[in-house]
Amino acid sequence: MQYKRVSLEEALKLRQKLNEYLVTVQKAIESGSFEGVQPLETTYSPSGDYGKAVLAERPAKGNEPQVRYRQGGDDHLLVEYGNEQFDLNHRCRVTAIEKALRGKDAPAWLKQSLINTVGCCTSILLFYDGAKIDRAKLLAHLQSLEDKLGDLSKIKVPCRRFKLPLSFESKEQTDATARYMETQRPHAPYLPDNLDFVARNNAFSADQLKHNMLNGTLMTVVVGFFCGNTVSLPVDPRMRMASPKTNPSRVFTPEGTFGWGGSCGSIYPVDSPGGYMMLGRTVPCFDYLGYKAGFSLEKPWLFQDFDLLTFYQCTEDELNEKLGYFRSGRYKFEWDEVEFDMAEHNKLLADTADEVKQLREKQAKVQDELITAENESLQKWREDKEKNKVDESTVDALLADPAISTIDSPVDANVWKVLVAEQDDIKPSQVVAILEAMKLEINVQAPEDVKKGKIEKLLIRPGETVKAGGHIALIRHE
């Protein structure tokens, strides 16, 4: 498949032709006669005059940020605030523009054809019916809303302040780390303690990081990605952190994990793969069936943009009790209706600017040292894997022997456990290895027709990956 770049007008005309063709096919099915159906034209030569992806830009003016408008296919338009620099003032503007687009004063033509809006940090994506809304009209409306919004640097934004339990100890997270070290990567600067690593990476002690978590406030800046995954950022710039993600990502992260990746924290809504560094665990923010307090079938996720998150420490046993209440539908989240004062926040930014600058310089130095340590660890890991690989010529020579057969992997997976050794006797249907793929443990067995044989050669080790159909072991039949 090869894509060809076209203009918006060309894309809409092609889509119209496709829709007309589908209508004629539907009518033909209903009538039972296809005589009037003409073949759909499948060749097309673009004009090459496709215009620019950036449709317009508004320069920054006072406390009003720069705005950039990008085309996103024939049904999407992206509005970006600032110049790729995160600021809660920009997140505030995203929230305000989203409310204006969906408010009672929105024009009828917009309500009828605006399908969805997705705010993310400093941008908002509009999903609309490109066949019904004229792009120039939509763009003009968006710019008129900017004029109406004006300066938002001193407004008070209604929001909710949540009080969430947090345990820094969790058997599930400890087990997830142990499994990661067994099946994916045995050593790294972030192993075995993710929290200690994130603290060191930001020139904090582990106790300082915990203090910040329990005494700071985080702002919800993104809700989405997967099952209402909630991404948040510390309101106080002195508490903001940066952290790489695990490489490779974990295949399993327990629900309710509060992790850190890049510059943001995230609450994992369900058991899932993931690469954010695990700092602790809280109550999940997603309800599959939408029956629990605070959830619904229409909105099975809990948090929304601009929610404020605070944490209080609890023991692992206390958290497990709360998780039991949550799973049974009896847990009640603690939250209050409050206002977020942008003027107060901007004063905090100004008052702490020098302190934050010094902290970032200190953090940058530490992060450079840990990047070096990570690169060295990665290199050692790759060398160890290469050193232990069986030479392909050796495998080919053995496979040429008619007394040799293979045991193969049924799926792409990580090798968790190898239960046999070379020269071990092998029995029919004996479990040779246990693989792990998407939280599933998969037993790999010897063939049922093995009568008498030995393991001639093992071709995998715990922690390695294997492709579907890849050889796991060679059997010598006697």
Coordinates of C-alpha atoms in Angstrom, one line a residue:
M1 CA 0.0 0.0 0.0
Q2 CA 1.3 3.5 -0.9
Y3 CA -0.4 6.7 0.1
K4 CA -0.6 9.7 -2.2
R5 CA -0.9 13.2 -0.8
V6 CA -4.0 15.1 -1.9
S7 CA -5.7 18.4 -1.0
L8 CA -8.7 18.6 1.3
E9 CA -11.0 19.3 -1.7
E10 CA -9.7 16.3 -3.6
A11 CA -10.2 14.1 -0.5
L12 CA -13.8 15.2 -0.1
K13 CA -14.6 14.7 -3.8
L14 CA -13.1 11.1 -3.7
R15 CA -15.1 10.4 -0.5
Q16 CA -18.3 11.7 -2.1
K17 CA -17.8 9.4 -5.1
L18 CA -17.3 6.4 -2.7
N19 CA -20.4 7.3 -0.8
E20 CA -22.4 7.6 -4.0
Y21 CA -21.1 4.2 -5.1
L22 CA -22.1 2.6 -1.8
V23 CA -25.6 4.1 -2.1
T24 CA -26.1 2.5 -5.5
V25 CA -24.9 -0.8 -4.2
Q26 CA -27.3 -0.6 -1.3
K27 CA -30.2 0.2 -3.7
A28 CA -29.1 -2.7 -5.9
I29 CA -29.2 -5.1 -3.0
E30 CA -32.7 -3.8 -2.0
S31 CA -34.0 -4.1 -5.6
G32 CA -32.2 -7.3 -6.5
S33 CA -30.8 -5.8 -9.7
F34 CA -27.2 -4.6 -10.1
E35 CA -27.7 -3.4 -13.7
G36 CA -27.2 0.2 -12.9
V37 CA -24.1 -0.2 -10.7
Q38 CA -21.0 1.2 -12.3
P39 CA -17.6 0.1 -11.1
L40 CA -15.8 2.3 -8.7
E41 CA -12.9 4.1 -10.2
T42 CA -9.8 2.8 -8.4
T43 CA -7.1 4.9 -10.1
Y44 CA -6.5 8.5 -9.3
S45 CA -3.8 11.0 -10.1
P46 CA -3.5 13.8 -7.5
S47 CA -3.0 17.4 -8.7
G48 CA 0.0 17.9 -6.5
D49 CA -1.5 21.2 -5.3
Y50 CA -2.3 20.1 -1.8
G51 CA -1.6 23.4 0.1
K52 CA -0.1 23.6 3.6
A53 CA -0.7 21.5 6.7
V54 CA -0.6 24.6 8.9
L55 CA -3.7 26.6 8.0
A56 CA -3.1 29.7 10.1
E57 CA -1.2 31.1 13.1
R58 CA -2.0 33.8 15.6
P59 CA 1.0 35.4 17.3
A60 CA 1.2 35.7 21.0
K61 CA -0.3 38.9 22.4
G62 CA 0.3 39.8 26.1
N63 CA -1.0 36.9 28.1
E64 CA -2.7 35.3 25.1
P65 CA -0.5 32.5 23.7
Q66 CA 0.5 31.8 20.1
V67 CA -2.1 29.6 18.4
R68 CA -1.4 27.3 15.5
Y69 CA -4.1 25.6 13.4
R70 CA -3.2 22.3 11.6
Q71 CA -5.3 20.2 9.2
G72 CA -5.6 16.6 10.2
G73 CA -7.0 14.6 7.3
D74 CA -10.5 15.5 5.9
D75 CA -12.3 15.3 9.3
H76 CA -9.9 16.7 11.9
L77 CA -8.4 20.0 12.8
L78 CA -5.7 20.4 15.5
V79 CA -5.4 23.6 17.6
E80 CA -2.0 24.1 19.3
Y81 CA -1.3 26.7 22.0
G82 CA 2.2 28.0 22.7
N83 CA 5.2 26.8 20.8
E84 CA 5.4 23.2 22.0
Q85 CA 6.1 24.4 25.6
F86 CA 3.9 23.1 28.3
D87 CA 2.1 25.6 30.6
L88 CA -1.0 25.2 32.7
N89 CA -2.1 28.5 31.2
H90 CA -2.3 26.7 27.8
R91 CA -4.1 23.7 29.4
C92 CA -6.6 26.3 30.8
R93 CA -7.2 27.7 27.3
V94 CA -7.7 24.2 25.9
T95 CA -10.4 23.6 28.5
A96 CA -12.0 27.0 27.8
I97 CA -12.1 26.5 24.0
E98 CA -13.5 23.0 24.4
K99 CA -16.4 24.3 26.6
A100 CA -17.1 27.1 24.1
L101 CA -17.3 24.6 21.3
R102 CA -19.8 22.4 23.1
G103 CA -21.6 25.2 25.1
K104 CA -25.3 26.2 24.6
D105 CA -24.2 29.2 22.6
A106 CA -22.4 27.2 20.0
P107 CA -24.0 27.7 16.5
A108 CA -26.4 25.0 15.2
W109 CA -24.2 24.1 12.2
L110 CA -21.3 23.3 14.6
K111 CA -23.5 21.2 17.0
Q112 CA -24.8 19.2 14.1
S113 CA -21.5 18.2 12.6
L114 CA -18.9 18.4 15.5
I115 CA -18.5 14.7 16.4
N116 CA -15.9 14.9 19.2
T117 CA -13.2 17.0 20.8
V118 CA -10.1 15.7 22.6
G119 CA -8.0 18.0 24.7
C120 CA -4.4 17.0 25.4
C121 CA -2.1 19.1 27.5
T122 CA -1.7 22.2 25.2
S123 CA -3.7 21.2 22.2
I124 CA -7.2 20.2 21.2
L125 CA -8.3 18.0 18.3
L126 CA -11.6 18.6 16.6
F127 CA -13.3 15.7 14.9
Y128 CA -16.0 16.9 12.6
D129 CA -17.8 15.9 9.4
G130 CA -15.7 17.4 6.7
A131 CA -18.4 16.8 4.1
K132 CA -20.8 19.1 6.1
I133 CA -18.6 21.8 7.6
D134 CA -16.7 24.2 5.4
R135 CA -13.1 24.3 6.8
A136 CA -12.8 28.1 6.3
K137 CA -16.0 28.7 8.2
L138 CA -14.8 26.4 11.1
L139 CA -11.4 28.2 11.2
A140 CA -13.0 31.6 11.3
H141 CA -15.2 30.5 14.2
L142 CA -12.3 29.2 16.1
Q143 CA -10.4 32.5 15.7
S144 CA -13.5 34.4 16.8
L145 CA -13.6 32.3 20.0
E146 CA -10.0 33.3 20.7
D147 CA -11.0 36.9 20.5
K148 CA -13.8 36.3 23.0
L149 CA -11.7 34.4 25.4
G150 CA -9.0 37.1 25.6
D151 CA -6.7 37.1 28.6
L152 CA -7.3 34.0 30.9
S153 CA -4.3 34.5 33.2
K154 CA -6.4 35.7 36.1
I155 CA -9.5 33.6 35.8
K156 CA -10.8 31.1 38.4
V157 CA -11.6 27.7 36.9
P158 CA -14.3 25.5 38.5
C159 CA -12.9 22.0 39.1
R160 CA -12.8 19.1 41.6
R161 CA -10.1 18.3 44.2
F162 CA -9.7 14.6 44.9
K163 CA -8.2 13.0 47.9
L164 CA -6.7 9.6 46.9
P165 CA -5.1 6.9 49.0
L166 CA -1.5 5.9 48.0
S167 CA 0.6 3.0 49.1
F168 CA 4.3 3.0 48.3
E169 CA 4.4 -0.7 49.0
S170 CA 2.6 -3.2 46.7
K171 CA 3.2 -6.9 46.3
E172 CA 1.6 -6.7 42.8
Q173 CA 4.2 -4.1 41.7
T174 CA 7.1 -6.0 43.4
D175 CA 6.0 -9.1 41.5
A176 CA 5.6 -7.2 38.2
T177 CA 9.2 -5.9 38.6
A178 CA 10.5 -9.4 39.4
R179 CA 8.8 -10.8 36.4
Y180 CA 10.2 -7.9 34.3
M181 CA 13.7 -8.8 35.4
E182 CA 13.2 -12.5 34.8
T183 CA 11.6 -12.2 31.3
Q184 CA 12.6 -8.9 29.8
R185 CA 15.6 -7.2 31.2
P186 CA 17.7 -8.3 34.1
H187 CA 19.5 -5.1 35.0
A188 CA 19.0 -1.3 34.4
P189 CA 19.5 1.9 36.4
Y190 CA 15.8 1.8 37.2
L191 CA 15.9 -1.7 38.6
P192 CA 14.9 -3.0 41.0
D193 CA 13.4 0.2 42.6
N194 CA 11.6 2.5 40.2
L195 CA 10.8 5.1 42.9
D196 CA 14.5 5.4 44.0
F197 CA 15.5 5.8 40.3
V198 CA 13.0 8.6 39.6
A199 CA 14.1 10.3 42.8
R200 CA 17.8 10.1 41.8
N201 CA 17.0 11.2 38.3
N202 CA 15.5 14.5 39.7
A203 CA 18.1 15.2 42.4
F204 CA 15.6 14.2 45.1
S205 CA 16.0 11.7 47.9
A206 CA 13.3 8.9 48.0
D207 CA 11.9 10.6 51.1
Q208 CA 11.7 14.0 49.3
L209 CA 9.9 12.4 46.4
K210 CA 7.4 10.8 48.8
H211 CA 7.0 14.1 50.6
N212 CA 6.2 15.9 47.3
M213 CA 3.7 13.2 46.4
L214 CA 1.8 13.5 49.7
N215 CA 2.0 17.3 50.1
G216 CA 1.6 18.5 46.5
T217 CA -1.3 18.8 44.0
L218 CA -1.3 17.4 40.5
M219 CA -3.4 18.8 37.7
T220 CA -5.2 16.4 35.3
V221 CA -4.0 17.4 31.8
V222 CA -5.0 14.4 29.7
V223 CA -7.8 11.8 30.1
G224 CA -7.6 9.1 27.5
F225 CA -5.3 6.8 25.6
F226 CA -6.7 3.7 27.2
C227 CA -9.7 3.2 29.5
G228 CA -9.6 6.7 30.9
N229 CA -5.9 6.6 31.7
T230 CA -5.3 9.8 33.7
V231 CA -2.1 11.9 33.1
S232 CA -1.3 14.6 35.5
L233 CA 1.4 17.3 36.3
P234 CA 2.4 18.9 39.6
V235 CA 1.0 22.4 40.0
D236 CA 4.1 23.5 41.9
P237 CA 7.0 23.7 39.3
R238 CA 9.4 22.8 42.1
M239 CA 7.8 19.4 42.3
R240 CA 7.9 18.6 38.6
M241 CA 10.0 15.7 37.5
A242 CA 11.4 14.0 34.4
S243 CA 11.9 10.4 33.9
P244 CA 12.6 8.0 31.0
K245 CA 10.2 5.0 30.5
T246 CA 11.3 1.4 30.9
N247 CA 13.1 0.0 27.9
P248 CA 11.5 -2.3 26.9
S249 CA 8.0 -1.7 28.4
R250 CA 6.6 -4.1 31.0
V251 CA 4.1 -6.6 29.7
F252 CA 2.2 -6.2 32.9
T253 CA 1.3 -3.3 35.2
P254 CA -1.3 -3.8 38.0
E255 CA -4.4 -1.6 38.0
G256 CA -4.2 1.5 40.1
T257 CA -0.5 1.9 39.6
F258 CA 0.7 5.5 39.8
G259 CA 3.6 5.8 37.5
W260 CA 5.9 8.5 36.1
G261 CA 7.1 8.8 32.5
G262 CA 8.4 11.9 30.7
S263 CA 7.3 14.9 32.7
C264 CA 3.9 13.5 33.9
G265 CA 2.4 11.0 36.3
S266 CA -0.3 8.5 35.3
I267 CA -2.8 6.3 37.0
Y268 CA -3.2 3.0 35.3
P269 CA -6.9 2.3 35.1
V270 CA -6.7 -1.4 34.5
D271 CA -4.1 -4.2 34.4
S272 CA -2.2 -3.5 31.3
P273 CA 1.3 -3.3 29.7
G274 CA 3.2 -0.1 30.4
G275 CA 6.5 1.7 30.7
Y276 CA 5.9 4.4 33.3
M277 CA 8.1 4.0 36.4
M278 CA 6.0 2.6 39.2
L279 CA 6.0 4.9 42.3
G280 CA 3.0 3.5 44.2
R281 CA -0.5 2.3 43.9
T282 CA -4.0 3.8 44.4
V283 CA -7.6 3.0 43.6
P284 CA -8.2 2.6 39.8
C285 CA -10.1 5.2 37.8
F286 CA -12.1 3.0 35.4
D287 CA -15.3 0.9 35.8
Y288 CA -16.0 -1.6 33.0
L289 CA -19.7 -1.8 33.7
G290 CA -20.2 1.8 34.7
Y291 CA -22.3 1.0 37.9
K292 CA -20.0 2.2 40.6
A293 CA -20.4 5.6 42.3
G294 CA -19.0 8.4 40.1
F295 CA -19.1 6.2 36.9
S296 CA -21.8 5.5 34.3
L297 CA -22.2 3.4 31.1
E298 CA -21.7 6.6 29.1
K299 CA -18.7 7.7 31.1
P300 CA -16.9 4.7 32.7
W301 CA -13.9 6.8 33.6
L302 CA -13.6 8.9 36.7
F303 CA -11.5 12.0 36.1
Q304 CA -11.8 14.9 33.7
D305 CA -9.6 17.7 32.5
F306 CA -8.5 20.2 35.2
D307 CA -9.3 17.9 38.1
L308 CA -6.9 18.3 41.0
L309 CA -5.4 15.2 42.5
T310 CA -3.9 14.9 46.0
F311 CA -2.7 11.8 47.8
Y312 CA -2.6 10.6 51.4
Q313 CA -0.4 7.7 52.5
C314 CA -1.9 4.3 53.5
T315 CA -0.5 0.9 54.1
E316 CA -0.6 -1.9 51.6
D317 CA -3.2 -3.7 53.7
E318 CA -5.3 -0.6 53.9
L319 CA -5.1 -0.1 50.2
N320 CA -6.1 -3.7 49.5
E321 CA -9.1 -3.2 51.7
K322 CA -10.1 -0.1 49.7
L323 CA -9.5 -2.0 46.4
G324 CA -11.9 -4.7 47.8
Y325 CA -14.5 -2.0 48.4
F326 CA -13.9 -0.6 44.9
R327 CA -14.3 -3.9 43.1
S328 CA -17.5 -4.6 45.0
G329 CA -18.9 -1.2 44.1
R330 CA -18.9 0.2 47.7
Y331 CA -15.9 2.5 47.5
K332 CA -16.7 6.2 47.6
F333 CA -14.1 8.7 46.1
E334 CA -13.4 11.8 48.3
W335 CA -13.6 15.0 46.3
D336 CA -14.8 18.6 46.7
E337 CA -15.9 21.3 44.3
V338 CA -13.2 24.0 44.2
E339 CA -11.8 26.7 42.0
F340 CA -8.3 26.8 40.5
D341 CA -7.0 30.4 40.7
M342 CA -4.9 31.1 37.6
A343 CA -3.6 34.4 39.0
E344 CA -2.4 32.6 42.1
H345 CA -0.7 30.0 40.0
N346 CA 1.0 32.5 37.8
K347 CA 2.3 34.3 40.9
L348 CA 3.8 31.0 42.1
L349 CA 5.5 30.6 38.7
A350 CA 7.0 34.1 38.9
D351 CA 8.0 33.8 42.6
T352 CA 9.8 30.4 42.2
A353 CA 11.4 31.1 38.8
D354 CA 15.0 31.4 40.1
E355 CA 14.6 28.4 42.5
V356 CA 13.2 26.3 39.6
K357 CA 16.0 27.3 37.3
Q358 CA 18.7 26.2 39.8
L359 CA 16.8 22.9 40.4
R360 CA 16.6 22.2 36.7
E361 CA 20.3 22.8 36.3
K362 CA 21.0 20.3 39.2
Q363 CA 18.6 17.8 37.7
A364 CA 20.1 18.1 34.2
K365 CA 23.5 17.1 35.6
V366 CA 22.2 14.1 37.4
Q367 CA 20.1 13.0 34.4
D368 CA 23.2 13.2 32.1
E369 CA 25.0 10.8 34.5
L370 CA 22.0 8.4 34.6
I371 CA 21.7 8.5 30.8
T372 CA 25.3 7.3 30.6
A373 CA 24.6 4.6 33.1
E374 CA 21.5 3.5 31.1
N375 CA 23.5 3.3 27.8
E376 CA 26.2 1.2 29.5
S377 CA 23.5 -1.1 31.0
L378 CA 21.8 -1.5 27.6
Q379 CA 25.1 -2.2 25.9
K380 CA 26.0 -4.9 28.5
W381 CA 22.5 -6.4 28.2
R382 CA 22.8 -6.6 24.4
E383 CA 26.3 -8.1 24.6
D384 CA 25.1 -10.7 27.0
K385 CA 22.2 -11.7 24.8
E386 CA 24.5 -11.9 21.7
K387 CA 27.2 -13.9 23.6
N388 CA 24.6 -16.5 24.6
K389 CA 23.0 -16.9 21.2
V390 CA 23.5 -20.3 19.5
D391 CA 25.4 -20.0 16.2
E392 CA 23.0 -20.4 13.3
S393 CA 25.4 -22.7 11.4
T394 CA 25.4 -25.1 14.4
V395 CA 21.6 -25.2 14.4
D396 CA 21.6 -25.7 10.6
A397 CA 24.0 -28.6 10.9
L398 CA 22.0 -30.3 13.6
L399 CA 18.7 -29.8 11.7
A400 CA 20.3 -31.7 8.8
D401 CA 20.4 -34.8 11.0
P402 CA 17.2 -36.8 10.5
A403 CA 17.3 -37.8 14.2
I404 CA 16.8 -34.2 15.2
S405 CA 13.4 -32.5 15.5
T406 CA 12.3 -29.1 16.9
I407 CA 10.1 -27.7 19.5
D408 CA 8.7 -24.4 18.3
S409 CA 7.0 -21.4 19.8
P410 CA 3.3 -21.0 19.1
V411 CA 3.3 -17.2 19.4
D412 CA 5.6 -14.1 19.7
A413 CA 6.4 -14.0 23.4
N414 CA 8.9 -13.5 26.2
V415 CA 10.6 -16.5 27.6
W416 CA 9.8 -16.7 31.3
K417 CA 11.0 -20.1 32.4
V418 CA 13.0 -23.0 30.8
L419 CA 12.2 -26.2 32.6
V420 CA 14.7 -28.6 31.0
A421 CA 18.5 -28.7 30.4
E422 CA 20.5 -30.0 27.6
Q423 CA 20.9 -33.8 27.6
D424 CA 17.8 -34.2 29.8
D425 CA 15.5 -37.1 28.8
I426 CA 12.3 -35.9 27.3
K427 CA 8.8 -37.4 27.6
P428 CA 5.7 -37.0 25.4
S429 CA 3.8 -33.7 26.1
Q430 CA 6.4 -32.7 28.7
V431 CA 6.4 -28.9 29.4
V432 CA 9.7 -27.6 28.1
A433 CA 9.3 -23.9 28.7
I434 CA 6.8 -21.3 29.8
L435 CA 6.3 -18.2 27.7
E436 CA 4.6 -15.0 28.6
A437 CA 2.6 -12.9 26.1
M438 CA 0.1 -10.2 27.1
K439 CA -0.2 -11.4 30.7
L440 CA -0.8 -15.0 29.6
E441 CA 1.5 -17.9 30.6
I442 CA 1.8 -20.3 27.7
N443 CA 3.2 -23.8 28.2
V444 CA 5.3 -25.2 25.4
Q445 CA 5.3 -28.9 25.3
A446 CA 7.3 -31.7 23.6
P447 CA 5.4 -33.5 20.8
E448 CA 3.0 -36.2 21.8
D449 CA 4.8 -38.7 19.5
V450 CA 8.2 -38.5 21.3
K451 CA 9.0 -42.1 22.3
K452 CA 12.6 -41.8 23.5
G453 CA 14.7 -38.7 23.2
K454 CA 17.0 -36.1 24.8
I455 CA 17.2 -32.3 24.7
E456 CA 20.1 -31.9 22.2
K457 CA 20.2 -28.1 22.2
L458 CA 18.4 -25.3 24.0
L459 CA 18.0 -22.2 21.8
I460 CA 16.4 -19.8 24.3
R461 CA 17.0 -18.5 27.7
P462 CA 14.8 -16.7 30.3
G463 CA 14.4 -13.1 29.4
E464 CA 14.8 -13.5 25.7
T465 CA 12.0 -13.1 23.1
V466 CA 11.0 -15.6 20.6
K467 CA 9.0 -15.3 17.4
A468 CA 6.0 -17.5 16.5
G469 CA 7.4 -20.6 14.8
G470 CA 10.9 -19.9 16.3
H471 CA 12.8 -22.9 17.5
I472 CA 12.9 -23.3 21.3
A473 CA 14.8 -26.6 21.5
L474 CA 16.2 -29.4 19.4
I475 CA 15.3 -33.0 20.3
R476 CA 17.5 -36.0 19.4
H477 CA 15.4 -39.1 18.9
E478 CA 17.0 -42.4 20.0

